[in-house]
Coordinates of C-alpha atoms in Angstrom, one line a residue:
X1019 CA 88.9 165.3 143.3
X1020 CA 85.8 163.0 143.3
X1021 CA 86.1 159.9 141.1
X1022 CA 83.3 159.6 138.5
X1023 CA 81.7 156.2 138.6
X1024 CA 81.5 154.6 135.2
X1025 CA 78.0 154.0 133.8
X1026 CA 76.6 150.6 134.5
X1027 CA 73.8 148.4 133.2
X1028 CA 72.2 149.3 129.9
X1029 CA 73.9 152.7 129.7
X1030 CA 77.4 151.1 129.8
X1031 CA 76.8 149.7 126.3
X1032 CA 77.8 151.5 123.2
X1033 CA 75.2 153.9 121.9
X1034 CA 74.3 151.9 118.8
X1035 CA 73.6 148.9 121.0
X1036 CA 71.5 151.0 123.4
X1037 CA 69.5 152.3 120.4
X1038 CA 69.1 148.8 119.0
X1039 CA 67.8 147.5 122.3
X1040 CA 65.3 150.3 122.8
X1041 CA 64.0 150.2 119.2
X1042 CA 63.7 146.4 119.3
X1043 CA 61.7 146.6 122.5
X1044 CA 59.5 149.4 121.1
X1045 CA 58.8 147.2 118.0
X1046 CA 57.9 144.4 120.3
X1047 CA 55.4 146.6 122.2
X1048 CA 53.8 147.7 118.9
X1049 CA 53.5 144.2 117.6
X1050 CA 52.0 143.1 121.0
X1051 CA 49.4 145.8 120.9
X1052 CA 48.4 144.9 117.3
X1053 CA 48.1 141.2 118.2
X1054 CA 46.1 141.8 121.3
X1055 CA 43.6 144.1 119.5
X1056 CA 43.1 141.9 116.5
X1057 CA 42.9 138.4 117.9
X1058 CA 39.9 136.2 118.9
X1059 CA 38.2 135.6 122.2
X1060 CA 39.1 132.6 124.4
X1061 CA 36.9 129.4 124.4
X1062 CA 36.6 127.0 127.3
X1063 CA 39.0 124.5 125.6
X1064 CA 41.6 127.3 125.4
X1065 CA 41.7 127.6 129.2
X1066 CA 42.4 123.9 129.5
X1067 CA 45.3 124.0 127.0
X1068 CA 46.7 127.2 128.5
X1069 CA 46.6 125.7 132.0
X1070 CA 48.3 122.5 130.8
X1071 CA 51.1 124.5 129.1
X1072 CA 51.6 126.8 132.1
X1073 CA 51.6 123.9 134.5
X1074 CA 54.0 121.8 132.4
X1075 CA 56.3 124.9 131.9
X1076 CA 56.3 125.5 135.7
X1077 CA 57.1 121.9 136.4
X1078 CA 59.9 121.9 133.9
X1079 CA 61.4 125.1 135.3
X1080 CA 61.1 123.8 138.9
X1081 CA 62.6 120.3 138.1
X1082 CA 65.4 121.6 136.0
X1083 CA 66.2 124.8 138.0
X1084 CA 69.5 123.5 139.4
X1085 CA 70.6 122.3 136.0
X1086 CA 69.5 125.6 134.4
X1087 CA 71.5 127.6 137.0
X1088 CA 74.6 125.4 136.3
X1089 CA 74.2 125.9 132.5
X1090 CA 73.9 129.6 132.9
X1091 CA 76.9 129.8 135.3
X1092 CA 79.0 127.8 132.8
X1093 CA 78.3 130.3 130.0
X1094 CA 79.1 134.0 129.9
X1095 CA 77.5 134.6 126.6
X1096 CA 74.1 133.9 125.0
X1097 CA 72.1 131.1 126.5
X1098 CA 69.7 128.7 124.7
X1099 CA 66.4 128.9 126.6
X1100 CA 64.5 125.6 126.4
X1101 CA 61.3 127.2 127.7
X1102 CA 60.4 128.1 124.1
X1103 CA 59.1 124.6 123.9
X1104 CA 56.0 125.9 125.8
X1105 CA 55.8 129.3 124.1
X1106 CA 55.5 128.2 120.5
X1107 CA 52.5 125.9 121.1
X1108 CA 50.8 128.7 122.9
X1109 CA 51.1 131.0 119.9
X1110 CA 49.8 128.3 117.6
X1111 CA 46.8 127.2 119.7
X1112 CA 45.7 130.0 122.0
X1113 CA 44.3 133.5 121.6
X1114 CA 47.1 136.1 121.5
X1115 CA 46.5 137.6 125.0
X1116 CA 46.4 134.2 126.5
X1117 CA 49.5 133.0 124.8
X1118 CA 51.4 136.2 125.9
X1119 CA 50.1 135.8 129.4
X1120 CA 51.3 132.2 129.6
X1121 CA 54.7 133.2 128.3
X1122 CA 55.1 136.0 130.8
X1123 CA 54.2 133.7 133.6
X1124 CA 57.0 131.4 132.5
X1125 CA 59.5 134.3 132.2
X1126 CA 58.6 135.6 135.7
X1127 CA 59.4 132.2 137.2
X1128 CA 62.7 132.1 135.2
X1129 CA 64.0 135.4 136.4
X1130 CA 65.4 134.2 139.8
X1131 CA 67.2 131.4 138.0
X1132 CA 68.5 133.5 135.2
X1133 CA 70.4 135.9 137.5
X1134 CA 71.0 138.4 134.7
X1135 CA 70.9 142.2 134.9
X1136 CA 67.3 143.4 134.4
X1137 CA 68.0 145.1 131.0
X1138 CA 69.4 141.9 129.7
X1139 CA 66.5 139.8 130.9
X1140 CA 64.0 142.4 129.5
X1141 CA 65.7 142.3 126.1
X1142 CA 65.8 138.5 126.3
X1143 CA 62.1 138.5 126.9
X1144 CA 61.5 140.9 123.9
X1145 CA 63.9 138.7 121.8
X1146 CA 61.5 135.8 122.5
X1147 CA 58.2 137.6 122.4
X1148 CA 58.6 139.4 119.0
X1149 CA 59.6 136.2 117.1
X1150 CA 56.8 134.4 118.9
X1151 CA 54.3 137.1 117.7
X1152 CA 55.7 136.8 114.2
X1153 CA 55.0 133.0 114.3
X1154 CA 51.5 133.8 115.5
X1155 CA 51.1 136.1 112.5
X1156 CA 52.1 133.3 110.2
X1157 CA 49.5 131.0 111.8
X1158 CA 46.7 133.6 111.6
X1159 CA 47.4 134.7 108.0
X1160 CA 47.5 131.1 106.8
X1161 CA 44.3 130.2 108.6
X1162 CA 46.0 127.2 110.3
X1163 CA 43.7 125.2 112.4
X1164 CA 45.4 122.0 113.7
X1165 CA 42.5 121.4 116.1
X1166 CA 40.2 120.3 113.3
X1167 CA 42.4 119.3 110.3
X1168 CA 45.9 118.4 109.7
X1169 CA 47.6 117.6 106.4
X1170 CA 50.9 118.3 104.6
X1171 CA 49.8 122.0 104.1
X1172 CA 49.2 122.5 107.8
X1173 CA 52.5 120.8 108.6
X1174 CA 54.4 123.1 106.2
X1175 CA 52.7 126.1 107.8
X1176 CA 53.8 124.9 111.3
X1177 CA 57.4 124.5 110.0
X1178 CA 57.3 128.0 108.5
X1179 CA 56.1 129.5 111.8
X1180 CA 58.9 127.6 113.6
X1181 CA 61.5 128.8 111.1
X1182 CA 60.3 132.4 111.4
X1183 CA 60.7 132.2 115.2
X1184 CA 64.1 130.7 114.9
X1185 CA 65.4 133.2 112.4
X1186 CA 64.1 136.3 114.2
X1187 CA 65.3 135.1 117.6
X1188 CA 68.8 134.5 116.2
X1189 CA 68.8 137.9 114.5
X1190 CA 67.8 139.6 117.7
X1191 CA 70.7 138.1 119.6
X1192 CA 73.1 138.6 116.7
X1193 CA 72.3 142.3 116.4
X1194 CA 72.9 143.2 120.1
X1195 CA 76.2 141.1 120.1
X1196 CA 77.5 142.8 116.9
X1197 CA 76.7 146.3 118.2
X1198 CA 78.0 145.8 121.8
X1199 CA 81.2 143.8 121.2
X1200 CA 84.3 145.4 119.8
X1201 CA 85.6 143.4 116.8
X1202 CA 83.1 140.6 117.1
X1203 CA 83.9 137.3 115.5
X1204 CA 81.4 135.4 113.2
X1205 CA 81.0 132.7 115.9
X1206 CA 80.2 135.3 118.5
X1207 CA 77.5 136.9 116.3
X1208 CA 75.9 133.7 114.8
X1209 CA 76.6 131.3 117.6
X1210 CA 78.4 128.0 117.6
X1211 CA 77.0 125.0 115.7
X1212 CA 76.1 123.4 119.0
X1213 CA 74.1 126.5 120.1
X1214 CA 72.2 126.6 116.8
X1215 CA 71.5 122.9 116.9
X1216 CA 70.2 123.2 120.4
X1217 CA 68.0 126.1 119.5
X1218 CA 66.6 124.3 116.4
X1219 CA 65.9 121.2 118.5
X1220 CA 63.9 123.2 121.1
X1221 CA 61.9 124.9 118.3
X1222 CA 61.2 121.4 116.8
X1223 CA 60.0 120.1 120.1
X1224 CA 57.7 123.1 120.4
X1225 CA 56.1 122.1 117.1
X1226 CA 55.6 118.5 118.4
X1227 CA 54.1 119.8 121.6
X1228 CA 51.7 122.0 119.6
X1229 CA 50.5 119.0 117.7
X1230 CA 50.2 116.9 120.8
X1231 CA 48.2 119.5 122.7
X1232 CA 45.9 120.0 119.8
X1233 CA 44.6 116.5 120.3
X1234 CA 45.3 115.8 124.0
X1235 CA 45.5 118.8 126.3
X1236 CA 47.4 116.9 129.0
X1237 CA 50.1 115.9 126.5
X1238 CA 52.6 118.6 127.8
X1239 CA 53.0 116.9 131.1
X1240 CA 54.5 113.9 129.2
X1241 CA 57.0 116.2 127.6
X1242 CA 58.4 117.5 130.9
X1243 CA 60.7 114.5 131.7
X1244 CA 62.0 114.6 128.1
X1245 CA 62.8 118.3 128.3
X1246 CA 64.5 117.9 131.7
X1247 CA 66.6 115.1 130.2
X1248 CA 67.5 117.5 127.4
X1249 CA 68.6 120.2 129.8
X1250 CA 70.7 117.7 131.7
X1251 CA 72.3 116.4 128.6
X1252 CA 73.2 119.9 127.5
X1253 CA 74.8 120.5 130.9
X1254 CA 76.9 117.4 130.6
X1255 CA 78.1 118.5 127.1
X1256 CA 79.0 121.9 128.5
X1257 CA 80.8 120.3 131.5
X1258 CA 82.8 118.2 129.1
X1259 CA 83.8 121.3 127.2
X1260 CA 84.6 122.9 130.6
X1261 CA 86.9 119.9 131.4
X1262 CA 89.0 120.9 128.4
X1263 CA 89.5 124.3 129.9
X1264 CA 90.3 123.2 133.5
X1265 CA 93.6 122.1 135.0
X1266 CA 93.0 118.7 136.5
X1267 CA 95.5 119.1 139.4
X1268 CA 94.2 122.4 140.8
X1269 CA 90.7 122.8 139.4
X1270 CA 91.8 126.2 138.2
X1271 CA 91.5 127.3 134.6
X1272 CA 94.2 126.1 132.2
X1273 CA 95.8 128.4 129.7
X1274 CA 93.0 127.9 127.2
X1275 CA 90.2 128.5 129.6
X1276 CA 92.0 131.4 131.2
X1277 CA 92.5 133.2 127.9
X1278 CA 88.8 132.6 126.9
X1279 CA 87.5 134.2 130.1
X1280 CA 90.1 137.0 130.0
X1281 CA 89.2 138.0 126.5
X1282 CA 85.6 138.5 127.5
X1283 CA 86.6 140.5 130.6
X1284 CA 88.9 142.7 128.6
X1285 CA 86.1 143.6 126.2
X1286 CA 84.0 144.8 129.1
X1287 CA 86.9 146.7 130.7
X1288 CA 87.7 148.5 127.4
X1289 CA 84.1 149.4 127.0
X1290 CA 84.0 150.9 130.5
X1291 CA 87.5 152.4 130.3
X1292 CA 88.5 150.7 133.6
X1293 CA 92.0 149.5 134.6
X1294 CA 93.1 145.9 134.6
X1295 CA 96.0 144.1 136.2
X1296 CA 97.8 140.8 135.7
X1297 CA 99.7 139.0 138.4
X1298 CA 102.1 136.1 137.5
X1299 CA 103.1 133.7 140.3
X1300 CA 106.1 131.4 140.1
X1301 CA 106.6 129.0 143.0
X1302 CA 110.1 129.2 144.5
X1303 CA 112.3 126.1 144.3
X1304 CA 109.4 123.9 143.3
X1305 CA 111.7 121.4 141.7
X1306 CA 113.1 120.6 145.1
X1307 CA 109.7 119.4 146.3
X1308 CA 109.6 116.8 143.4
X1309 CA 113.2 115.8 144.0
X1310 CA 112.9 115.5 147.7
X1311 CA 109.4 113.9 148.2
X1312 CA 108.3 112.9 144.8
X1313 CA 105.9 114.1 142.2
X1314 CA 102.7 113.1 144.2
X1315 CA 103.9 115.5 146.9
X1316 CA 104.5 118.1 144.2
X1317 CA 100.9 117.6 143.0
X1318 CA 99.7 118.1 146.6
X1319 CA 101.5 121.4 146.8
X1320 CA 100.0 122.5 143.6
X1321 CA 96.5 121.7 144.8
X1322 CA 97.2 123.6 148.0
X1323 CA 98.3 126.6 146.0
X1324 CA 95.1 126.4 144.0
X1325 CA 93.1 126.4 147.3
X1326 CA 95.1 129.4 148.5
X1327 CA 94.3 131.3 145.3
X1328 CA 90.6 130.5 145.6
X1329 CA 90.6 131.8 149.2
X1330 CA 92.8 134.9 148.7
X1331 CA 91.5 136.3 145.4
X1332 CA 88.3 138.3 145.0
X1333 CA 85.1 137.4 143.3
X1334 CA 85.6 138.3 139.6
X1335 CA 89.3 137.7 139.6
X1336 CA 90.2 135.2 136.9
X1337 CA 92.8 132.6 138.1
X1338 CA 94.6 130.0 136.0
X1339 CA 97.6 127.7 136.0
X1340 CA 99.8 127.9 132.9
X1341 CA 101.7 124.7 133.7
X1342 CA 104.5 123.6 135.9
X1343 CA 104.7 126.0 138.9
X1344 CA 103.4 129.1 137.2
X1345 CA 100.0 130.6 138.0
X1346 CA 98.4 133.7 136.5
X1347 CA 95.6 136.1 137.7
X1348 CA 93.7 138.7 135.8
X1349 CA 92.3 141.4 138.2
X1350 CA 89.5 143.5 136.7
X1351 CA 88.9 147.1 137.8
X1352 CA 92.3 147.0 139.6
X1353 CA 95.2 149.4 139.6
X1354 CA 98.8 148.6 140.4
X1355 CA 98.5 149.4 144.1
X1356 CA 95.4 147.3 144.5
X1357 CA 96.9 144.4 142.5
X1358 CA 100.0 144.5 144.8
X1359 CA 97.7 144.2 147.8
X1360 CA 96.0 141.1 146.3
X1361 CA 99.4 139.7 145.4
X1362 CA 100.7 140.2 149.0
X1363 CA 97.6 138.3 150.3
X1364 CA 98.4 135.4 148.0
X1365 CA 102.1 135.5 149.0
X1366 CA 101.3 135.2 152.6
X1367 CA 98.8 132.5 152.0
X1368 CA 101.3 130.4 150.2
X1369 CA 103.9 131.0 152.9
X1370 CA 101.4 129.8 155.6
X1371 CA 100.6 126.5 153.8
X1372 CA 100.9 123.2 155.7
X1373 CA 100.5 120.6 153.0
X1374 CA 99.9 116.9 154.1
X1375 CA 101.5 114.5 151.6
X1376 CA 103.5 111.3 151.3
X1377 CA 107.2 111.0 150.4
X1378 CA 108.7 108.6 147.9
X1379 CA 108.4 105.7 150.2
X1380 CA 104.7 106.4 151.1
X1381 CA 105.4 107.8 154.5
X1382 CA 103.3 110.8 155.6
X1383 CA 105.0 114.2 155.6
X1384 CA 103.9 117.8 156.0
X1385 CA 105.4 120.3 153.6
X1386 CA 105.8 123.8 154.9
X1387 CA 107.8 127.0 154.3
X1388 CA 107.0 127.2 150.6
X1389 CA 107.3 130.6 149.0
X1390 CA 106.3 132.3 145.7
X1391 CA 107.6 135.2 143.7
X1392 CA 105.0 137.4 142.1
X1393 CA 105.2 140.0 139.3
X1394 CA 102.4 142.5 138.8
X1395 CA 101.5 144.8 135.8
X1396 CA 98.6 147.1 135.5
X1397 CA 97.3 149.6 133.0
X1398 CA 94.0 151.1 131.7
X1399 CA 92.3 148.5 129.6
X1400 CA 91.8 150.7 126.5
X1401 CA 95.5 151.6 126.3
X1402 CA 97.1 148.1 126.7
X1403 CA 96.9 144.5 125.5
X1404 CA 97.0 141.2 127.4
X1405 CA 100.3 140.4 125.7
X1406 CA 101.9 143.6 127.0
X1407 CA 100.6 143.0 130.5
X1408 CA 101.8 139.4 130.6
X1409 CA 105.2 140.4 129.2
X1410 CA 105.6 143.1 131.9
X1411 CA 104.4 140.8 134.7
X1412 CA 106.9 138.1 133.6
X1413 CA 109.7 140.6 133.7
X1414 CA 108.6 141.6 137.2
X1415 CA 108.6 137.9 138.3
X1416 CA 112.2 137.6 137.0
X1417 CA 113.2 140.6 139.0
X1418 CA 111.5 139.2 142.1
X1419 CA 113.4 135.9 141.8
X1420 CA 116.8 137.6 141.0
X1421 CA 116.5 139.8 144.1
X1422 CA 115.9 137.1 146.6
X1423 CA 112.5 135.4 145.9
X1424 CA 109.4 135.4 148.2
X1425 CA 108.6 138.9 147.2
X1426 CA 106.4 141.0 144.9
X1427 CA 107.6 143.3 142.1
X1428 CA 105.4 145.7 140.3
X1429 CA 106.2 146.6 136.7
X1430 CA 106.7 150.3 136.1

């Protein structure tokens, strides 16, 4: 019998989510056509402003590309894109076709950094473009002209255009999350306070850039260092949050971080109907290491085990330390036989360790001949829970220890 490969990409999503994405992108195309047909021609000054915005946006993306990659790698969910700082001023100041062109030039440069599936990047572009066109409509209907006059009325119109962009962009993201995530939480749909504050800040900066460009077309270049600093600050905040999810001895995920990532992976596995496996590792006689050589030596062994887990597990496996000498792995798209193969690779890696350390008196020692007992449990994701898999894997670990240690047991 030939195995049927589960659908991937856009078609792996629930049907309501697929319909939502396609309808949203169709509405964006209709709005784009209407804006391009109805808007004004470009003047010479528009070319200067467009060039300044595109140049500043390109400089921002190039200078902050490493920071942006790190921010995106740290987050598995929605990402606050600071490039809107250059998009909103284009909608306020430029003809529609020129504004859209400048936005697409920025998005093309962002694609290699984003490293997201094409359908997600395309929907993300539509999720920015449609709100941006809505803000353009606010500007055109109101007759806003910040190039020649500016008063409280014009300021309120700018704030309204920014608010329309913020609301529609948030609604676009919330809709696809609500339709593609089983049992979504309010925070998943609406975003965290920090996410919304960051999005509001970037939109506010977009308003300031629009005002600056209206009176000095080179002003965007002065905003680039500020925006790079904002990206860097956001990364530091996310790293601090990451520190709360990481075990300081092994650099693996701690229990909190492991559960957060596993919850997201289980949602994907249930949607695809694929199997998942859990492997629980318990180091054999680890207390003897601390009693014989001291706790610093025990920490060295834990770090070495963390390194072994990094080397012997696969990309996509989620590895954590639950405390003490217990480690846990979630193995996506993995049945019991495949999980046992991964566990055997880990067991051999631990047995082959040569750990340089110091004893209680500070003398150098090399710790070898360490072993681990591993329990494995696997099941189709739609028919099981994480709690059930952990319980079965724990029971399998107990059986491995009670039958001689340094072995693997697979739960029935």
